[in-house]
Each structure stands twice: as C-alpha cells, then as structure tokens.
mmCIF file of N, CA and C in Angstrom:
data_model
loop_
_atom_site.group_PDB
_atom_site.id
_atom_site.type_symbol
_atom_site.label_atom_id
_atom_site.label_comp_id
_atom_site.label_asym_id
_atom_site.label_seq_id
_atom_site.Cartn_x
_atom_site.Cartn_y
_atom_site.Cartn_z
ATOM 1 N N GLN G 1 41.316 46.581 -61.348
ATOM 2 C CA GLN G 1 41.179 45.615 -62.426
ATOM 3 C C GLN G 1 39.711 45.269 -62.593
ATOM 4 N N GLY G 2 39.212 45.269 -63.817
ATOM 5 C CA GLY G 2 37.817 44.997 -64.062
ATOM 6 C C GLY G 2 37.566 43.564 -64.448
ATOM 7 N N GLN G 3 36.290 43.271 -64.650
ATOM 8 C CA GLN G 3 35.876 41.917 -64.976
ATOM 9 C C GLN G 3 34.726 41.952 -65.959
ATOM 10 N N LEU G 4 34.731 40.982 -66.860
ATOM 11 C CA LEU G 4 33.629 40.798 -67.796
ATOM 12 C C LEU G 4 33.068 39.401 -67.580
ATOM 13 N N VAL G 5 31.750 39.289 -67.476
ATOM 14 C CA VAL G 5 31.118 37.992 -67.243
ATOM 15 C C VAL G 5 30.011 37.786 -68.261
ATOM 16 N N GLU G 6 30.191 36.793 -69.136
ATOM 17 C CA GLU G 6 29.193 36.464 -70.144
ATOM 18 C C GLU G 6 28.183 35.459 -69.587
ATOM 19 N N SER G 7 26.987 35.505 -70.137
ATOM 20 C CA SER G 7 25.949 34.533 -69.798
ATOM 21 C C SER G 7 24.972 34.435 -70.963
ATOM 22 N N GLY G 8 24.126 33.405 -70.910
ATOM 23 C CA GLY G 8 23.064 33.281 -71.898
ATOM 24 C C GLY G 8 23.281 32.236 -72.962
ATOM 25 N N GLY G 9 24.435 31.583 -72.936
ATOM 26 C CA GLY G 9 24.684 30.547 -73.926
ATOM 27 C C GLY G 9 23.836 29.311 -73.683
ATOM 28 N N GLY G 10 23.902 28.387 -74.629
ATOM 29 C CA GLY G 10 23.154 27.147 -74.484
ATOM 30 C C GLY G 10 23.040 26.410 -75.796
ATOM 31 N N LEU G 11 22.154 25.421 -75.801
ATOM 32 C CA LEU G 11 21.888 24.611 -76.979
ATOM 33 C C LEU G 11 20.620 25.122 -77.660
ATOM 34 N N VAL G 12 20.696 25.347 -78.949
ATOM 35 C CA VAL G 12 19.545 25.854 -79.693
ATOM 36 C C VAL G 12 19.495 25.156 -81.047
ATOM 37 N N GLN G 13 18.311 24.983 -81.571
ATOM 38 C CA GLN G 13 18.154 24.361 -82.880
ATOM 39 C C GLN G 13 18.477 25.359 -83.989
ATOM 40 N N PRO G 14 18.882 24.858 -85.145
ATOM 41 C CA PRO G 14 19.098 25.758 -86.290
ATOM 42 C C PRO G 14 17.853 26.591 -86.551
ATOM 43 N N GLY G 15 18.074 27.871 -86.826
ATOM 44 C CA GLY G 15 16.977 28.801 -87.024
ATOM 45 C C GLY G 15 16.503 29.474 -85.759
ATOM 46 N N GLY G 16 16.985 29.020 -84.626
ATOM 47 C CA GLY G 16 16.561 29.577 -83.352
ATOM 48 C C GLY G 16 17.317 30.841 -82.983
ATOM 49 N N SER G 17 17.025 31.326 -81.770
ATOM 50 C CA SER G 17 17.612 32.579 -81.290
ATOM 51 C C SER G 17 18.153 32.407 -79.878
ATOM 52 N N LEU G 18 19.143 33.215 -79.574
ATOM 53 C CA LEU G 18 19.689 33.324 -78.222
ATOM 54 C C LEU G 18 20.095 34.770 -78.002
ATOM 55 N N ARG G 19 20.069 35.202 -76.741
ATOM 56 C CA ARG G 19 20.614 36.508 -76.394
ATOM 57 C C ARG G 19 21.683 36.317 -75.344
ATOM 58 N N LEU G 20 22.879 36.729 -75.667
ATOM 59 C CA LEU G 20 23.989 36.692 -74.732
ATOM 60 C C LEU G 20 24.108 38.039 -74.029
ATOM 61 N N SER G 21 24.557 37.980 -72.801
ATOM 62 C CA SER G 21 24.809 39.185 -72.023
ATOM 63 C C SER G 21 26.254 39.189 -71.548
ATOM 64 N N CYS G 22 26.795 40.378 -71.399
ATOM 65 C CA CYS G 22 28.137 40.536 -70.842
ATOM 66 C C CYS G 22 28.057 41.655 -69.804
ATOM 67 N N ALA G 23 28.168 41.270 -68.550
ATOM 68 C CA ALA G 23 28.138 42.238 -67.451
ATOM 69 C C ALA G 23 29.559 42.680 -67.141
ATOM 70 N N ALA G 24 29.757 43.989 -67.120
ATOM 71 C CA ALA G 24 31.103 44.535 -66.947
ATOM 72 C C ALA G 24 31.217 45.249 -65.602
ATOM 73 N N SER G 25 32.248 44.933 -64.872
ATOM 74 C CA SER G 25 32.537 45.658 -63.627
ATOM 75 C C SER G 25 33.770 46.524 -63.859
ATOM 76 N N ILE G 26 33.632 47.453 -64.798
ATOM 77 C CA ILE G 26 34.712 48.380 -65.103
ATOM 78 C C ILE G 26 34.153 49.789 -65.036
ATOM 79 N N SER G 27 34.947 50.676 -64.472
ATOM 80 C CA SER G 27 34.463 52.033 -64.228
ATOM 81 C C SER G 27 34.270 52.813 -65.529
ATOM 82 N N PHE G 28 34.999 52.430 -66.573
ATOM 83 C CA PHE G 28 35.002 53.196 -67.811
ATOM 84 C C PHE G 28 34.067 52.603 -68.863
ATOM 85 N N PHE G 29 33.115 51.783 -68.439
ATOM 86 C CA PHE G 29 32.256 51.065 -69.390
ATOM 87 C C PHE G 29 31.602 52.010 -70.389
ATOM 88 N N SER G 30 31.025 53.103 -69.910
ATOM 89 C CA SER G 30 30.273 53.987 -70.804
ATOM 90 C C SER G 30 31.169 54.655 -71.846
ATOM 91 N N LEU G 31 32.463 54.652 -71.621
ATOM 92 C CA LEU G 31 33.403 55.263 -72.557
ATOM 93 C C LEU G 31 33.995 54.254 -73.533
ATOM 94 N N SER G 32 33.697 52.991 -73.331
ATOM 95 C CA SER G 32 34.411 51.922 -74.024
ATOM 96 C C SER G 32 33.690 51.403 -75.254
ATOM 97 N N THR G 33 34.489 51.067 -76.259
ATOM 98 C CA THR G 33 34.000 50.208 -77.324
ATOM 99 C C THR G 33 34.030 48.778 -76.797
ATOM 100 N N MET G 34 32.923 48.081 -76.966
ATOM 101 C CA MET G 34 32.807 46.695 -76.522
ATOM 102 C C MET G 34 32.729 45.790 -77.738
ATOM 103 N N ALA G 35 33.326 44.626 -77.625
ATOM 104 C CA ALA G 35 33.359 43.699 -78.751
ATOM 105 C C ALA G 35 32.886 42.317 -78.322
ATOM 106 N N TRP G 36 32.322 41.602 -79.274
ATOM 107 C CA TRP G 36 32.025 40.185 -79.121
ATOM 108 C C TRP G 36 32.923 39.413 -80.084
ATOM 109 N N TYR G 37 33.552 38.360 -79.553
ATOM 110 C CA TYR G 37 34.352 37.434 -80.339
ATOM 111 C C TYR G 37 33.763 36.037 -80.178
ATOM 112 N N ARG G 38 34.192 35.135 -81.033
ATOM 113 C CA ARG G 38 33.833 33.736 -80.860
ATOM 114 C C ARG G 38 34.988 32.849 -81.309
ATOM 115 N N GLN G 39 35.017 31.664 -80.727
ATOM 116 C CA GLN G 39 36.049 30.703 -81.091
ATOM 117 C C GLN G 39 35.422 29.320 -81.198
ATOM 118 N N ALA G 40 35.449 28.792 -82.409
ATOM 119 C CA ALA G 40 34.947 27.449 -82.657
ATOM 120 C C ALA G 40 36.071 26.445 -82.423
ATOM 121 N N PRO G 41 35.724 25.191 -82.154
ATOM 122 C CA PRO G 41 36.757 24.170 -81.908
ATOM 123 C C PRO G 41 37.746 24.089 -83.070
ATOM 124 N N GLY G 42 39.031 24.142 -82.744
ATOM 125 C CA GLY G 42 40.062 24.018 -83.749
ATOM 126 C C GLY G 42 40.273 25.240 -84.613
ATOM 127 N N LYS G 43 39.606 26.343 -84.282
ATOM 128 C CA LYS G 43 39.734 27.556 -85.091
ATOM 129 C C LYS G 43 40.249 28.715 -84.256
ATOM 130 N N GLN G 44 40.700 29.744 -84.962
ATOM 131 C CA GLN G 44 41.150 30.962 -84.301
ATOM 132 C C GLN G 44 39.951 31.738 -83.761
ATOM 133 N N ARG G 45 40.203 32.509 -82.719
ATOM 134 C CA ARG G 45 39.165 33.404 -82.221
ATOM 135 C C ARG G 45 38.920 34.487 -83.272
ATOM 136 N N GLU G 46 37.658 34.772 -83.529
ATOM 137 C CA GLU G 46 37.319 35.760 -84.555
ATOM 138 C C GLU G 46 36.358 36.797 -84.024
ATOM 139 N N LEU G 47 36.461 37.974 -84.591
ATOM 140 C CA LEU G 47 35.593 39.078 -84.182
ATOM 141 C C LEU G 47 34.204 38.905 -84.775
ATOM 142 N N VAL G 48 33.200 39.006 -83.924
ATOM 143 C CA VAL G 48 31.804 38.947 -84.362
ATOM 144 C C VAL G 48 31.295 40.344 -84.672
ATOM 145 N N GLY G 49 31.544 41.270 -83.772
ATOM 146 C CA GLY G 49 31.095 42.640 -83.973
ATOM 147 C C GLY G 49 31.475 43.514 -82.803
ATOM 148 N N VAL G 50 31.266 44.813 -82.992
ATOM 149 C CA VAL G 50 31.608 45.786 -81.957
ATOM 150 C C VAL G 50 30.494 46.812 -81.829
ATOM 151 N N ILE G 51 30.489 47.459 -80.663
ATOM 152 C CA ILE G 51 29.617 48.601 -80.453
ATOM 153 C C ILE G 51 30.440 49.688 -79.775
ATOM 154 N N THR G 52 30.397 50.891 -80.334
ATOM 155 C CA THR G 52 31.169 51.991 -79.767
ATOM 156 C C THR G 52 30.445 52.570 -78.562
ATOM 157 N N ASN G 53 31.106 53.489 -77.864
ATOM 158 C CA ASN G 53 30.458 54.120 -76.714
ATOM 159 C C ASN G 53 29.266 54.947 -77.158
ATOM 160 N N GLY G 54 29.247 55.359 -78.423
ATOM 161 C CA GLY G 54 28.114 56.109 -78.949
ATOM 162 C C GLY G 54 27.009 55.243 -79.522
ATOM 163 N N GLY G 55 27.210 53.930 -79.524
ATOM 164 C CA GLY G 55 26.173 53.022 -79.994
ATOM 165 C C GLY G 55 26.296 52.599 -81.448
ATOM 166 N N THR G 56 27.337 53.023 -82.123
ATOM 167 C CA THR G 56 27.558 52.588 -83.505
ATOM 168 C C THR G 56 28.028 51.141 -83.510
ATOM 169 N N THR G 57 27.448 50.348 -84.391
ATOM 170 C CA THR G 57 27.796 48.935 -84.457
ATOM 171 C C THR G 57 28.420 48.581 -85.803
ATOM 172 N N ASN G 58 29.199 47.514 -85.757
ATOM 173 C CA ASN G 58 29.808 46.981 -86.967
ATOM 174 C C ASN G 58 29.918 45.478 -86.784
ATOM 175 N N TYR G 59 29.656 44.725 -87.861
ATOM 176 C CA TYR G 59 29.579 43.279 -87.760
ATOM 177 C C TYR G 59 30.417 42.590 -88.826
ATOM 178 N N ASP G 60 30.852 41.385 -88.479
ATOM 179 C CA ASP G 60 31.465 40.538 -89.491
ATOM 180 C C ASP G 60 30.402 40.148 -90.510
ATOM 181 N N ASP G 61 30.827 39.946 -91.747
ATOM 182 C CA ASP G 61 29.878 39.622 -92.805
ATOM 183 C C ASP G 61 29.113 38.332 -92.531
ATOM 184 N N THR G 62 29.720 37.417 -91.794
ATOM 185 C CA THR G 62 29.069 36.125 -91.562
ATOM 186 C C THR G 62 27.849 36.227 -90.651
ATOM 187 N N VAL G 63 27.730 37.328 -89.909
ATOM 188 C CA VAL G 63 26.606 37.469 -88.973
ATOM 189 C C VAL G 63 25.738 38.674 -89.288
ATOM 190 N N LYS G 64 26.161 39.480 -90.248
ATOM 191 C CA LYS G 64 25.418 40.701 -90.573
ATOM 192 C C LYS G 64 23.986 40.360 -90.962
ATOM 193 N N GLY G 65 23.037 41.078 -90.385
ATOM 194 C CA GLY G 65 21.634 40.835 -90.656
ATOM 195 C C GLY G 65 20.991 39.801 -89.758
ATOM 196 N N ARG G 66 21.821 39.057 -89.008
ATOM 197 C CA ARG G 66 21.284 38.039 -88.100
ATOM 198 C C ARG G 66 21.579 38.375 -86.640
ATOM 199 N N PHE G 67 22.713 38.997 -86.384
ATOM 200 C CA PHE G 67 23.128 39.322 -85.012
ATOM 201 C C PHE G 67 23.017 40.827 -84.781
ATOM 202 N N THR G 68 22.680 41.193 -83.550
ATOM 203 C CA THR G 68 22.582 42.601 -83.173
ATOM 204 C C THR G 68 23.246 42.808 -81.819
ATOM 205 N N ILE G 69 24.139 43.780 -81.769
ATOM 206 C CA ILE G 69 24.794 44.150 -80.511
ATOM 207 C C ILE G 69 24.138 45.417 -79.977
ATOM 208 N N SER G 70 23.874 45.415 -78.679
ATOM 209 C CA SER G 70 23.331 46.600 -78.016
ATOM 210 C C SER G 70 23.994 46.740 -76.647
ATOM 211 N N ARG G 71 23.756 47.873 -76.015
ATOM 212 C CA ARG G 71 24.369 48.090 -74.705
ATOM 213 C C ARG G 71 23.431 48.890 -73.824
ATOM 214 N N ASP G 72 23.583 48.680 -72.532
ATOM 215 C CA ASP G 72 22.852 49.436 -71.512
ATOM 216 C C ASP G 72 23.907 49.977 -70.567
ATOM 217 N N ASN G 73 24.235 51.250 -70.713
ATOM 218 C CA ASN G 73 25.314 51.823 -69.910
ATOM 219 C C ASN G 73 24.942 51.900 -68.429
ATOM 220 N N ALA G 74 23.672 52.065 -68.127
ATOM 221 C CA ALA G 74 23.250 52.127 -66.729
ATOM 222 C C ALA G 74 23.486 50.785 -66.032
ATOM 223 N N LYS G 75 23.334 49.704 -66.786
ATOM 224 C CA LYS G 75 23.544 48.364 -66.224
ATOM 225 C C LYS G 75 24.955 47.848 -66.489
ATOM 226 N N LYS G 76 25.743 48.629 -67.217
ATOM 227 C CA LYS G 76 27.095 48.198 -67.605
ATOM 228 C C LYS G 76 27.051 46.813 -68.247
ATOM 229 N N THR G 77 26.156 46.665 -69.194
ATOM 230 C CA THR G 77 25.959 45.378 -69.849
ATOM 231 C C THR G 77 25.873 45.571 -71.347
ATOM 232 N N VAL G 78 26.500 44.653 -72.077
ATOM 233 C CA VAL G 78 26.398 44.619 -73.531
ATOM 234 C C VAL G 78 25.741 43.296 -73.915
ATOM 235 N N TYR G 79 24.942 43.352 -74.960
ATOM 236 C CA TYR G 79 24.150 42.199 -75.377
ATOM 237 C C TYR G 79 24.508 41.789 -76.803
ATOM 238 N N LEU G 80 24.309 40.516 -77.068
ATOM 239 C CA LEU G 80 24.432 40.000 -78.428
ATOM 240 C C LEU G 80 23.176 39.189 -78.716
ATOM 241 N N GLN G 81 22.288 39.769 -79.510
ATOM 242 C CA GLN G 81 21.074 39.071 -79.932
ATOM 243 C C GLN G 81 21.404 38.297 -81.193
ATOM 244 N N MET G 82 21.200 36.993 -81.146
ATOM 245 C CA MET G 82 21.544 36.122 -82.273
ATOM 246 C C MET G 82 20.277 35.458 -82.788
ATOM 247 N N ASN G 83 19.931 35.742 -84.020
ATOM 248 C CA ASN G 83 18.758 35.165 -84.664
ATOM 249 C C ASN G 83 19.184 34.307 -85.848
ATOM 250 N N SER G 84 18.263 33.481 -86.301
ATOM 251 C CA SER G 84 18.520 32.623 -87.476
ATOM 252 C C SER G 84 19.848 31.883 -87.324
ATOM 253 N N LEU G 85 20.033 31.286 -86.167
ATOM 254 C CA LEU G 85 21.306 30.638 -85.878
ATOM 255 C C LEU G 85 21.546 29.432 -86.776
ATOM 256 N N LYS G 86 22.819 29.241 -87.104
ATOM 257 C CA LYS G 86 23.257 28.165 -87.973
ATOM 258 C C LYS G 86 24.240 27.266 -87.228
ATOM 259 N N PRO G 87 24.389 26.023 -87.639
ATOM 260 C CA PRO G 87 25.373 25.148 -86.970
ATOM 261 C C PRO G 87 26.776 25.752 -86.947
ATOM 262 N N GLU G 88 27.126 26.510 -87.972
ATOM 263 C CA GLU G 88 28.458 27.114 -88.016
ATOM 264 C C GLU G 88 28.630 28.275 -87.037
ATOM 265 N N ASP G 89 27.560 28.664 -86.354
ATOM 266 C CA ASP G 89 27.667 29.665 -85.286
ATOM 267 C C ASP G 89 28.095 29.026 -83.971
ATOM 268 N N THR G 90 28.182 27.706 -83.932
ATOM 269 C CA THR G 90 28.607 27.015 -82.720
ATOM 270 C C THR G 90 30.019 27.433 -82.338
ATOM 271 N N ALA G 91 30.164 27.918 -81.116
ATOM 272 C CA ALA G 91 31.447 28.442 -80.642
ATOM 273 C C ALA G 91 31.307 28.861 -79.189
ATOM 274 N N VAL G 92 32.442 29.151 -78.582
ATOM 275 C CA VAL G 92 32.447 29.866 -77.314
ATOM 276 C C VAL G 92 32.483 31.353 -77.649
ATOM 277 N N TYR G 93 31.574 32.108 -77.060
ATOM 278 C CA TYR G 93 31.455 33.537 -77.318
ATOM 279 C C TYR G 93 32.033 34.322 -76.143
ATOM 280 N N TYR G 94 32.851 35.311 -76.489
ATOM 281 C CA TYR G 94 33.542 36.123 -75.491
ATOM 282 C C TYR G 94 33.238 37.604 -75.713
ATOM 283 N N CYS G 95 33.137 38.343 -74.629
ATOM 284 C CA CYS G 95 33.130 39.791 -74.788
ATOM 285 C C CYS G 95 34.499 40.333 -74.410
ATOM 286 N N ASN G 96 34.747 41.529 -74.879
ATOM 287 C CA ASN G 96 36.109 42.073 -74.834
ATOM 288 C C ASN G 96 36.061 43.590 -74.840
ATOM 289 N N THR G 97 37.000 44.179 -74.118
ATOM 290 C CA THR G 97 37.235 45.602 -74.249
ATOM 291 C C THR G 97 38.699 45.857 -73.912
ATOM 292 N N ALA G 98 39.122 47.061 -74.132
ATOM 293 C CA ALA G 98 40.509 47.418 -73.848
ATOM 294 C C ALA G 98 40.572 48.868 -73.411
ATOM 295 N N ARG G 99 41.573 49.146 -72.593
ATOM 296 C CA ARG G 99 41.850 50.525 -72.203
ATOM 297 C C ARG G 99 43.355 50.679 -72.089
ATOM 298 N N GLY G 100 43.888 51.486 -72.972
ATOM 299 C CA GLY G 100 45.337 51.583 -73.030
ATOM 300 C C GLY G 100 45.926 50.228 -73.377
ATOM 301 N N ARG G 101 46.855 49.760 -72.571
ATOM 302 C CA ARG G 101 47.477 48.461 -72.823
ATOM 303 C C ARG G 101 46.741 47.328 -72.116
ATOM 304 N N ASP G 102 45.717 47.630 -71.363
ATOM 305 C CA ASP G 102 44.956 46.615 -70.633
ATOM 306 C C ASP G 102 43.848 46.070 -71.513
ATOM 307 N N ILE G 103 43.832 44.751 -71.671
ATOM 308 C CA ILE G 103 42.814 44.071 -72.462
ATOM 309 C C ILE G 103 42.010 43.186 -71.528
ATOM 310 N N TYR G 104 40.689 43.255 -71.661
ATOM 311 C CA TYR G 104 39.796 42.524 -70.774
ATOM 312 C C TYR G 104 39.015 41.488 -71.591
ATOM 313 N N TRP G 105 38.973 40.280 -71.058
ATOM 314 C CA TRP G 105 38.192 39.192 -71.650
ATOM 315 C C TRP G 105 37.312 38.568 -70.578
ATOM 316 N N GLY G 106 36.145 38.127 -70.976
ATOM 317 C CA GLY G 106 35.335 37.311 -70.101
ATOM 318 C C GLY G 106 35.769 35.859 -70.199
ATOM 319 N N GLN G 107 35.071 35.003 -69.447
ATOM 320 C CA GLN G 107 35.420 33.576 -69.432
ATOM 321 C C GLN G 107 34.787 32.829 -70.605
ATOM 322 N N GLY G 108 33.834 33.477 -71.270
ATOM 323 C CA GLY G 108 33.177 32.871 -72.419
ATOM 324 C C GLY G 108 31.914 32.119 -72.050
ATOM 325 N N THR G 109 31.034 32.006 -73.032
ATOM 326 C CA THR G 109 29.815 31.225 -72.863
ATOM 327 C C THR G 109 29.611 30.385 -74.119
ATOM 328 N N GLN G 110 29.287 29.115 -73.927
ATOM 329 C CA GLN G 110 29.181 28.178 -75.047
ATOM 330 C C GLN G 110 27.832 28.315 -75.738
ATOM 331 N N VAL G 111 27.877 28.426 -77.049
ATOM 332 C CA VAL G 111 26.674 28.389 -77.875
ATOM 333 C C VAL G 111 26.797 27.190 -78.810
ATOM 334 N N THR G 112 25.804 26.318 -78.757
ATOM 335 C CA THR G 112 25.789 25.141 -79.623
ATOM 336 C C THR G 112 24.502 25.146 -80.436
ATOM 337 N N VAL G 113 24.663 25.131 -81.757
ATOM 338 C CA VAL G 113 23.514 25.123 -82.653
ATOM 339 C C VAL G 113 23.451 23.747 -83.310
ATOM 340 N N SER G 114 22.442 22.990 -82.932
ATOM 341 C CA SER G 114 22.348 21.620 -83.410
ATOM 342 C C SER G 114 20.920 21.124 -83.286
ATOM 343 N N SER G 115 20.541 20.255 -84.200
ATOM 344 C CA SER G 115 19.221 19.626 -84.115
ATOM 345 C C SER G 115 19.324 18.287 -83.387
#
C-alpha cells in the first residue's frame, strides 16, 4: 500500500505564489498519472489538474495560466506551482493517483489566500 504526503500550504496574500509538493511512496509512480484536487469549505472536491506519466498536463479553466503541475520521477514527487493566487483559491489541496481499483489520496494541505 502506498502513501501520498502533501506539503507547502500556508497563508498567502492575493497575487502571491505558493508551491505545493506531493511525495509519493508508491512503486509505480513513474507510470502514473498524478492529479491535484482541492476542496473549499462547504463545496465538493474538484479537480485542479493532472500530469500524465509522459509529462502532459491539463488544467481546470479556473486555474489555467496561473497554476503549473510538474513532476520529478527520480524523487517520486509532483508539484503544483500556484501563481497570481486569488481568495477563491482558498481550499485544502490534495494529490491523487489510482492503479486499477486502488485510489490513493494524501491528507491534504491547507492553502489560504487572504489579505
């Protein structure tokens, strides 16, 4: 059984930047599509974006042009670079992957955008 551990969250002012990391202890990391989700208070968890094992990325329209997902297969880590942050980006951010019927989630990291 693998594990995903997010880090890098915190409090940032509007317009600021943060970089989240997700360290994966799964043997199949280099083969996996990795995803970032977020969940704001009182809302459903939503997909932020994904990165395939080949490095292709896709983003939700709400973050396109501001957020960038990257990965380092040697470190088994996926990153979420968040720029031009807005108050509506405030949420708990989770990384995610799946293999067959097994779905993996991290514990989440809180991002708060506020002045």
